Amino acid sequence: MRAAVLGSWKVRIGLGIIGLFTLAAIFGPWFNSVVIGYNAKALNYFAIGQSPNSHHLLGTTSTGQDVLAQLIAGSRNSLLVGALAAVVGTALAILFGVTAGFFGKGVDTVLNFITNLFIIMPVFPLTLVVAGYLQGTGPVTIALVIGVFGWAGGARTLRAQTMSLRNRDFTMAMRMIGESRIRLIFVEVFPQLSGWVSAMFLHGVIGGVLAEAGLAFLGISNPDTVSWGTMIQNAQQQNAILNGQWWWFIPPGLCIAAIGTATGLINFGIDEIASPRLRSVRRAVVKRTRRRTEETSGGLPQPEEAAV
Amino acid sequence: MTQATADVTLAEESAPRAAGRRNRGFLLRRIGFYLIAAWSAITLNFLIPRAMPGSPADSVIATLQQKGGALTADTVASIQKIFGQPRTNIFHQYWNYLGQLAHFNLGLSTSSYPTPVRSLIGQALPWTLLLVGITTILAFCIGTSIGIICGWRSGSRLDSTLSPLSTFLAAVPYFWVALFALWLFGFQLGWFPLAGGYDPNSAFGSSPRFWISTLQYGLLPALTIVFSSCGGWLLGMRNMTITTTSEDYVLLARAKGLSPRRVIFRYAARNAILPQFTSFALALGSILGGALLTETVFTYPGVGHLLYQAVSNRDYPLMQGILLMTTLAVLVANFIADSVYVLLDPRTREQGE
Amino acid sequence: MNALASVPDPDDDLLLDVRGLTVEYAMAERSVTACADIDLQLHRGEILGVAGESGSGKSTLITALTRLQRPPAVTTAGQILLQYENRRLDLVQLEEKQLRALRWNTVSIVLQSAMDALNPVMRLGAQFADVLREHEPRISADSIVARTRELLGLVGIPDNRMRSYPHELSGGMRQRAMIALALACNPGLVVMDEPTTAVDVVMQRQIIGQILRLRQRLGFAVVFVTHDLSLLLELADRIAIMYAGRIVEIGTSADIYAAPRHPYTRGLRDSFPPLHAPLQKLSGIPGTPPDLNELPVGCPFEPRCTHGFDACRSDRPELLSIRSGSSQANGHLAACHLHDARLQPPALPTELSAHVDR
């Protein structure tokens, strides 16, 4: 199954995009100082608001900062928050989902109720308000807040999967032998869920990036950090739109869009493999076959009497 | 009719009556869930400021004093009921909080002192309902309808172009599309105004000029929301339609010689829309989040923009008030969606939760 | 033994004449032939059973016969000649619009699982009403109710179930409702796709009994597709055995039971021990059905056959007429080189030349 998943071109492109940004996140500042030559935060009052040119490939901000450098450096913060949020979110999803699915009855009722509650509640405003209360808004804090409020959807899936696993013959057999439930969870159930968990983690990273950007845009961010969200926010505050400085806010948005598209593609690809019916057969292929058959066999055999 | 079939028939005659009983049970369970959820939301609202570092109550009082001078004892008391009364038992606090809430008293806004939070929300709410309500339903209907066509004719040129396009559109974050649209259509092309919900020069609510300007100002945000959210619905419906089309009951419908329109709508789409509707209900929470961002970009005077201002100004009472209102609103919307779903799918009346 | 079996007049009553039907699945890389060169004849009121394992092409045959296939399945050759109101129509040549007018009136289907085949969000009565109204646009609401009541009565379902949803009915009731639905427009032919596979043995018996009674009363023909040969031996007048997309043997059910001439048929028949026979060792058929993507050059059954010889590996056998011992060898055909004298096969094994009386 894993091989099939990686074989889909949609999944490959999606993973490729994410891979590219991960590289940017890891090597960003080094790349900035060595290749581009500008620090993301370096102010330069001699180069304010320049449109893209040979010195600054993506132009500069209203304080002379190089946009491209910011973009690359920003990927680190964005992805960091995304990854951390995903870790927290996935951990919580496993905690709630697997426990509820495995132990059932009372435990399940309570945990499931909490999960349903978090699914329905408007998470973003909630995140916004809580983040608004908190005094320190460094990347770690933001990631924690995003993770704590965003695990519910994954928990529901894991619960359903765990419940179906629990009812399968091999689990029942092991429980009859007397296998301890904790051991069962770790040794038997987890490996089966690994596919779901990794998909959920990936989703969580991307969701985290989007949430961070949204929060930063609304002003919830550490003033020191440079991330795609803060770039857009700064652009908004400095009236980039009114000044026509499209190079400032369009590239970071495109990066976020790229990450979002990567998710979509991966989802699409996985969906198609999970249910092959979604792999649409091109009508062109069918028409081609029919035409070919008619040509080679000299048309379909003549009916005895003309049809109606 | 053999004896066996006669016996079986007799046993099954009572089924319709039993179904009615199960119906009611199911509905009661759902109401129960929502009541508990609403209570949880209120309680969460109560707990959050008390769980936060620092003392929000003191900070609110301090800010208000800065702005308006001395505060009456009543005002101080009401603030403390929301944010935390010192030296009071927590259950006592909870009780006082609930009491205050029952009077629809959400406190006074610190950033727009002395306007009560209640009126600020009241002013902003219609704008959001108008914008978000209409556009969401519009996007759902458009996306779903095109999705049906794409799903029924999967593999055709239409489908092959629209599906990847929708994937991309669904992935792009709302607020960036909003920014882009604002820049392109508002700034570059100058077709739309750049901020606000209505023409600031016209008197509020009276003249036709005002109403027309609401349309003019609301069009770009509306188009942005519809444009970005359409894709998600399209893809979901397309996939569900493809799955449904390969079901046996659609095969039987075609075998019966029914007209294609009837097969598509009465058999395929009618069943495919059920899970689609469920995801719509679940998405209401995140739709609100998206609306929040869109309103901020366009400086549209809705609840989303209000929340943004509240957070920027650290206007705690307003933040709390909006949070509570939006949470309850989403719960109500979900409940309505759930009830409609029961009407749509006769099978749910059998199952409990 | 089916007491009602009669040998119909070969020409006058010919309802369905399928010649050389071939169905392919057009994939991006290449095509897979699901059914090849299918020849079938069906007379009025006759029950034809089609038996085969999964992957034999029997499900494709159903959608092909009823012209219900969707891409990527394509009918690439053959004719499906249907006798309709003194005319012979080739269903393959008809356009979808023309076909729609004929559907349910001439050919109807009964599917395997009524839970999946009945629209879950429509009441039972409505599912009858829409097909009645489609083929008779001016029919009155009263007539619809009356006719629905009549049809449900045929299968023993009470009137008050007309307002029920499919999930409110028991499994057996749903299956019977589907049979009643199939008869709504008085078709000449009903194609049944494993209608008894999803129900228990007791219900199976009831449904078979119902089908036979209804056939007696209304005179429709049946194509009954299943993997269960023993069922067909009870129910069908004639039986066709499918393997790897082709018919490998066809004959009366008596002949197929008493004198199977193809090793595969014999293997199938011997997999079902008779209830009253003395204890004997059960023999299955070793191996698995072939992958339709990679069919062998010669006989597709050869890898699993114990009687294969050289010709079997190089040439695919065609259906040949068999002269069988004492019974009326009416149209008994088998695709096996062992019966082809021209190829000088080794001596026919006793089991393939014997005639066993029930």
Coordinates of C-alpha atoms in Angstrom, one line a residue, chain B:
Chain B
M1 CA -48.1 -18.0 0.8
T2 CA -46.3 -20.6 2.8
Q3 CA -46.6 -20.8 6.6
A4 CA -43.1 -19.5 7.0
T5 CA -43.7 -16.4 5.0
A6 CA -47.0 -15.8 6.9
D7 CA -45.2 -16.0 10.2
V8 CA -42.5 -13.7 9.1
T9 CA -45.1 -11.2 7.8
L10 CA -47.0 -11.1 11.0
A11 CA -43.9 -10.4 13.0
E12 CA -42.9 -7.5 10.8
E13 CA -46.2 -5.8 10.8
S14 CA -45.4 -4.0 14.1
A15 CA -42.2 -2.5 12.6
P16 CA -43.7 0.9 11.5
R17 CA -44.9 1.6 15.1
A18 CA -41.6 0.7 16.6
A19 CA -39.8 3.0 14.2
G20 CA -41.8 6.0 15.5
R21 CA -40.7 5.3 19.0
R22 CA -37.0 5.1 17.9
N23 CA -37.4 8.4 16.1
R24 CA -38.2 10.3 19.3
G25 CA -35.4 8.6 21.2
F26 CA -32.9 9.7 18.7
L27 CA -34.0 13.3 18.6
L28 CA -34.0 13.5 22.4
R29 CA -30.4 12.2 22.5
R30 CA -29.3 14.8 20.0
I31 CA -31.0 17.6 22.0
G32 CA -29.3 16.3 25.1
F33 CA -25.9 16.4 23.4
Y34 CA -26.4 20.0 22.3
L35 CA -27.6 21.1 25.7
I36 CA -24.5 19.6 27.3
A37 CA -22.3 21.2 24.6
A38 CA -23.8 24.6 25.3
W39 CA -23.3 24.2 29.0
S40 CA -19.7 23.2 28.3
A41 CA -19.2 26.2 26.1
I42 CA -20.5 28.5 28.9
T43 CA -18.3 26.8 31.4
L44 CA -15.3 27.0 29.2
N45 CA -15.9 30.6 28.8
F46 CA -16.0 30.9 32.5
L47 CA -12.8 28.9 33.1
I48 CA -10.6 30.4 30.4
P49 CA -9.9 33.9 32.0
R50 CA -9.4 32.3 35.3
A51 CA -6.9 29.9 33.9
M52 CA -4.8 32.5 32.1
P53 CA -1.6 33.8 33.6
G54 CA -1.8 37.2 35.2
S55 CA -5.1 38.5 36.4
P56 CA -7.4 39.5 33.6
A57 CA -9.9 40.9 36.0
D58 CA -7.4 43.4 37.4
S59 CA -6.1 44.3 34.0
V60 CA -9.6 45.1 32.7
I61 CA -10.4 47.2 35.8
A62 CA -7.1 49.0 35.4
T63 CA -7.7 49.7 31.7
L64 CA -11.2 51.0 32.3
Q65 CA -10.0 53.2 35.1
Q66 CA -7.4 54.7 32.8
K67 CA -10.0 55.5 30.2
G68 CA -13.0 56.6 32.3
G69 CA -11.8 57.5 35.7
A70 CA -13.4 55.9 38.7
L71 CA -15.7 52.9 38.2
T72 CA -18.9 52.2 40.1
A73 CA -18.9 49.3 42.5
D74 CA -21.5 47.6 40.3
T75 CA -19.3 47.7 37.3
V76 CA -16.4 46.3 39.2
A77 CA -18.5 43.6 40.5
S78 CA -19.8 42.6 37.1
I79 CA -16.3 42.6 35.7
Q80 CA -15.2 40.3 38.4
K81 CA -18.1 38.0 37.8
I82 CA -16.8 37.4 34.3
F83 CA -13.1 37.4 34.9
G84 CA -12.5 36.2 38.4
Q85 CA -13.6 37.3 41.8
P86 CA -10.8 37.3 44.4
R87 CA -11.5 35.7 47.7
T88 CA -14.6 34.0 46.4
N89 CA -15.3 30.3 46.2
I90 CA -15.2 29.1 42.6
F91 CA -18.7 27.6 42.7
H92 CA -20.0 30.8 44.0
Q93 CA -18.3 32.6 41.2
Y94 CA -19.8 30.2 38.7
W95 CA -23.2 30.8 40.1
N96 CA -22.8 34.6 39.9
Y97 CA -21.5 34.3 36.4
L98 CA -24.5 32.3 35.3
G99 CA -26.8 34.7 36.9
Q100 CA -25.2 37.6 35.0
L101 CA -25.3 35.7 31.8
A102 CA -29.0 35.0 32.2
H103 CA -29.5 38.8 32.1
F104 CA -27.6 38.9 28.8
N105 CA -25.0 41.0 30.5
L106 CA -21.7 40.4 28.9
G107 CA -19.9 43.3 30.4
L108 CA -18.5 46.6 29.1
S109 CA -16.0 46.8 26.3
T110 CA -12.7 48.3 27.4
S111 CA -11.7 49.6 23.9
S112 CA -15.0 51.3 23.3
Y113 CA -15.8 52.2 26.9
P114 CA -18.6 52.5 28.0
T115 CA -20.4 50.6 25.3
P116 CA -21.7 47.3 26.5
V117 CA -20.3 44.3 24.7
R118 CA -23.8 43.2 24.0
S119 CA -24.5 46.2 21.7
L120 CA -21.2 46.0 19.9
I121 CA -21.9 42.4 19.0
G122 CA -25.5 43.3 18.1
Q123 CA -24.3 45.9 15.6
A124 CA -21.8 43.6 14.0
L125 CA -23.8 40.5 13.9
P126 CA -26.1 41.3 11.0
W127 CA -23.2 42.1 8.8
T128 CA -21.5 38.8 9.4
L129 CA -24.8 36.9 9.1
L130 CA -25.4 38.6 5.8
L131 CA -22.0 38.0 4.4
V132 CA -21.0 34.7 5.8
G133 CA -24.5 33.2 5.8
I134 CA -25.3 33.9 2.2
T135 CA -21.9 33.2 0.8
T136 CA -21.5 29.9 2.6
I137 CA -24.9 28.6 1.4
L138 CA -24.2 29.9 -2.1
A139 CA -20.7 28.3 -2.2
F140 CA -22.2 25.0 -0.9
C141 CA -25.0 25.0 -3.5
I142 CA -22.7 25.9 -6.4
G143 CA -19.9 23.6 -5.4
T144 CA -22.3 20.7 -4.8
S145 CA -24.2 21.1 -8.1
I146 CA -21.0 21.3 -10.2
G147 CA -19.7 18.4 -8.1
I148 CA -22.6 16.2 -9.1
I149 CA -22.0 16.9 -12.8
C150 CA -18.3 16.2 -12.4
G151 CA -18.9 13.0 -10.5
W152 CA -21.5 11.7 -12.9
R153 CA -19.3 12.4 -15.9
S154 CA -16.1 11.5 -14.2
G155 CA -13.2 11.3 -16.7
S156 CA -14.7 13.8 -19.0
R157 CA -13.0 17.0 -20.0
L158 CA -15.0 19.0 -17.6
D159 CA -14.1 16.8 -14.7
S160 CA -10.4 16.6 -15.7
T161 CA -10.1 20.3 -15.7
L162 CA -12.2 21.2 -12.7
S163 CA -11.0 18.6 -10.2
P164 CA -7.3 19.7 -10.1
L165 CA -8.3 23.3 -10.2
S166 CA -10.6 22.8 -7.2
T167 CA -7.9 21.0 -5.4
F168 CA -5.7 24.0 -5.7
L169 CA -8.4 26.5 -4.9
A170 CA -9.5 24.6 -1.8
A171 CA -6.0 24.6 -0.6
V172 CA -5.3 28.2 -0.9
P173 CA -6.0 30.0 2.4
Y174 CA -9.0 32.3 2.4
F175 CA -7.2 35.3 3.7
W176 CA -4.6 35.3 1.1
V177 CA -7.1 35.0 -1.7
A178 CA -8.8 37.9 0.0
L179 CA -5.6 40.0 0.0
F180 CA -4.9 39.1 -3.6
A181 CA -8.4 39.9 -4.7
L182 CA -8.3 43.2 -2.8
W183 CA -5.0 44.1 -4.4
L184 CA -6.0 43.1 -7.9
F185 CA -9.6 44.2 -8.1
G186 CA -9.5 47.0 -5.5
F187 CA -6.2 48.6 -6.0
Q188 CA -4.9 47.7 -9.5
L189 CA -8.2 47.7 -11.3
G190 CA -10.1 49.9 -8.9
W191 CA -13.4 48.1 -9.5
F192 CA -14.2 47.7 -5.8
P193 CA -13.8 49.8 -2.7
L194 CA -10.9 49.0 -0.5
A195 CA -12.5 48.9 2.9
G196 CA -15.7 48.9 4.9
G197 CA -19.1 47.5 4.6
Y198 CA -20.9 50.5 3.2
D199 CA -20.4 54.0 1.9
P200 CA -19.3 56.0 4.8
N201 CA -20.8 59.1 3.3
S202 CA -24.3 57.8 3.2
A203 CA -26.5 57.9 6.3
F204 CA -26.7 54.5 8.0
G205 CA -29.7 52.4 7.2
S206 CA -31.9 54.9 5.6
S207 CA -31.5 55.7 2.0
P208 CA -31.5 53.4 -1.0
R209 CA -28.0 54.7 -1.6
F210 CA -27.0 53.1 1.6
W211 CA -28.4 49.7 0.6
I212 CA -26.8 49.8 -2.8
S213 CA -23.5 50.7 -1.3
T214 CA -23.8 47.6 1.0
L215 CA -24.0 45.5 -2.1
Q216 CA -21.1 47.2 -3.6
Y217 CA -18.9 46.9 -0.6
G218 CA -20.0 43.4 0.1
L219 CA -19.5 42.0 -3.3
L220 CA -15.8 41.5 -3.3
P221 CA -15.6 39.8 0.1
A222 CA -18.6 37.7 -0.9
L223 CA -17.0 36.7 -4.2
T224 CA -13.8 35.9 -2.4
I225 CA -15.4 33.6 0.1
V226 CA -17.5 31.8 -2.6
F227 CA -14.6 31.4 -4.8
S228 CA -12.3 29.9 -2.2
S229 CA -14.7 27.7 -0.5
C230 CA -16.5 26.4 -3.7
G231 CA -13.6 24.1 -4.5
G232 CA -13.9 22.0 -1.3
W233 CA -17.6 21.3 -1.8
L234 CA -17.1 20.5 -5.4
L235 CA -14.5 17.9 -4.7
G236 CA -16.4 16.3 -1.8
M237 CA -19.6 16.0 -3.8
R238 CA -17.7 14.8 -6.9
N239 CA -16.1 12.0 -4.9
M240 CA -19.3 11.0 -3.2
T241 CA -21.2 11.0 -6.5
I242 CA -18.6 8.7 -8.0
T243 CA -18.9 6.3 -5.1
T244 CA -22.7 6.5 -5.3
T245 CA -22.8 6.0 -9.0
S246 CA -21.2 2.6 -8.7
E247 CA -23.7 1.5 -6.1
D248 CA -26.2 -1.2 -7.0
Y249 CA -29.3 1.0 -6.6
V250 CA -28.1 3.4 -9.3
L251 CA -27.5 0.3 -11.6
L252 CA -31.1 -0.8 -10.9
A253 CA -32.4 2.7 -11.6
R254 CA -30.7 2.7 -15.0
A255 CA -31.9 -0.8 -15.6
K256 CA -35.5 0.4 -15.0
G257 CA -35.1 2.8 -17.9
L258 CA -35.6 5.9 -15.8
S259 CA -34.6 9.2 -17.4
P260 CA -31.0 10.2 -16.8
R261 CA -32.1 13.2 -14.8
R262 CA -34.1 11.1 -12.5
V263 CA -31.3 8.7 -12.0
I264 CA -28.8 11.4 -11.3
F265 CA -30.9 13.4 -8.9
R266 CA -33.3 11.1 -7.2
Y267 CA -31.0 8.2 -6.9
A268 CA -27.3 9.2 -7.1
A269 CA -27.1 12.7 -5.8
R270 CA -29.9 12.3 -3.3
N271 CA -27.7 9.7 -1.5
A272 CA -24.4 11.4 -2.2
I273 CA -25.5 14.5 -0.5
L274 CA -25.9 12.9 2.9
P275 CA -22.2 12.7 3.8
Q276 CA -21.7 16.0 2.1
F277 CA -24.2 17.5 4.4
T278 CA -22.5 16.0 7.4
S279 CA -19.2 17.6 6.4
F280 CA -21.0 20.9 5.9
A281 CA -22.3 20.8 9.4
L282 CA -18.9 19.9 10.8
A283 CA -17.2 22.7 8.7
L284 CA -19.4 25.4 10.2
G285 CA -16.8 26.0 12.9
S286 CA -13.9 26.5 10.5
I287 CA -16.1 28.6 8.1
L288 CA -16.4 31.0 10.9
G289 CA -12.7 31.1 11.3
G290 CA -12.3 31.8 7.6
A291 CA -14.9 34.5 7.8
L292 CA -13.0 36.1 10.6
L293 CA -9.9 36.5 8.5
T294 CA -11.8 37.6 5.4
E295 CA -13.6 40.4 7.3
T296 CA -10.3 41.5 8.7
V297 CA -8.7 41.8 5.3
F298 CA -11.6 43.8 3.9
T299 CA -12.2 45.8 7.1
Y300 CA -15.8 44.6 6.9
P301 CA -17.7 45.6 10.0
G302 CA -18.7 42.1 11.1
V303 CA -18.2 40.1 14.2
G304 CA -14.9 38.7 12.8
H305 CA -13.4 42.1 12.4
L306 CA -14.7 43.0 15.8
L307 CA -12.9 40.1 17.4
Y308 CA -9.7 41.1 15.6
Q309 CA -9.9 44.6 17.1
A310 CA -10.7 43.1 20.4
V311 CA -7.7 40.9 20.4
S312 CA -5.4 43.7 19.1
N313 CA -6.6 46.0 21.9
R314 CA -6.6 43.2 24.5
D315 CA -10.2 44.1 25.1
Y316 CA -11.0 41.1 27.2
P317 CA -14.7 41.5 27.9
L318 CA -15.3 41.9 24.2
M319 CA -13.2 38.9 23.3
Q320 CA -15.1 36.7 25.8
G321 CA -18.4 38.0 24.7
I322 CA -17.8 37.3 21.1
L323 CA -16.3 33.9 21.8
L324 CA -19.4 32.9 23.8
M325 CA -21.7 34.1 21.1
T326 CA -20.0 32.5 18.2
T327 CA -19.7 29.2 20.0
L328 CA -23.3 29.1 20.8
A329 CA -24.2 30.2 17.3
V330 CA -22.2 27.4 15.8
L331 CA -23.9 24.9 18.2
V332 CA -27.3 26.1 17.1
A333 CA -26.3 25.9 13.5
N334 CA -25.0 22.4 14.0
F335 CA -28.2 21.4 15.8
I336 CA -30.3 22.7 12.9
A337 CA -28.1 20.9 10.4
D338 CA -28.4 17.7 12.4
S339 CA -32.2 17.9 12.5
V340 CA -32.3 18.5 8.8
Y341 CA -30.1 15.5 8.3
V342 CA -32.6 13.4 10.1
L343 CA -35.2 14.5 7.7
L344 CA -33.0 13.7 4.8
D345 CA -31.9 10.2 5.8
P346 CA -34.6 7.9 7.0
R347 CA -31.9 5.5 8.3
T348 CA -30.7 7.8 11.0
R349 CA -34.1 7.5 12.8
E350 CA -33.2 4.0 13.5
Q351 CA -29.8 4.5 15.0
G352 CA -28.8 6.1 18.2
E353 CA -25.5 7.7 18.8

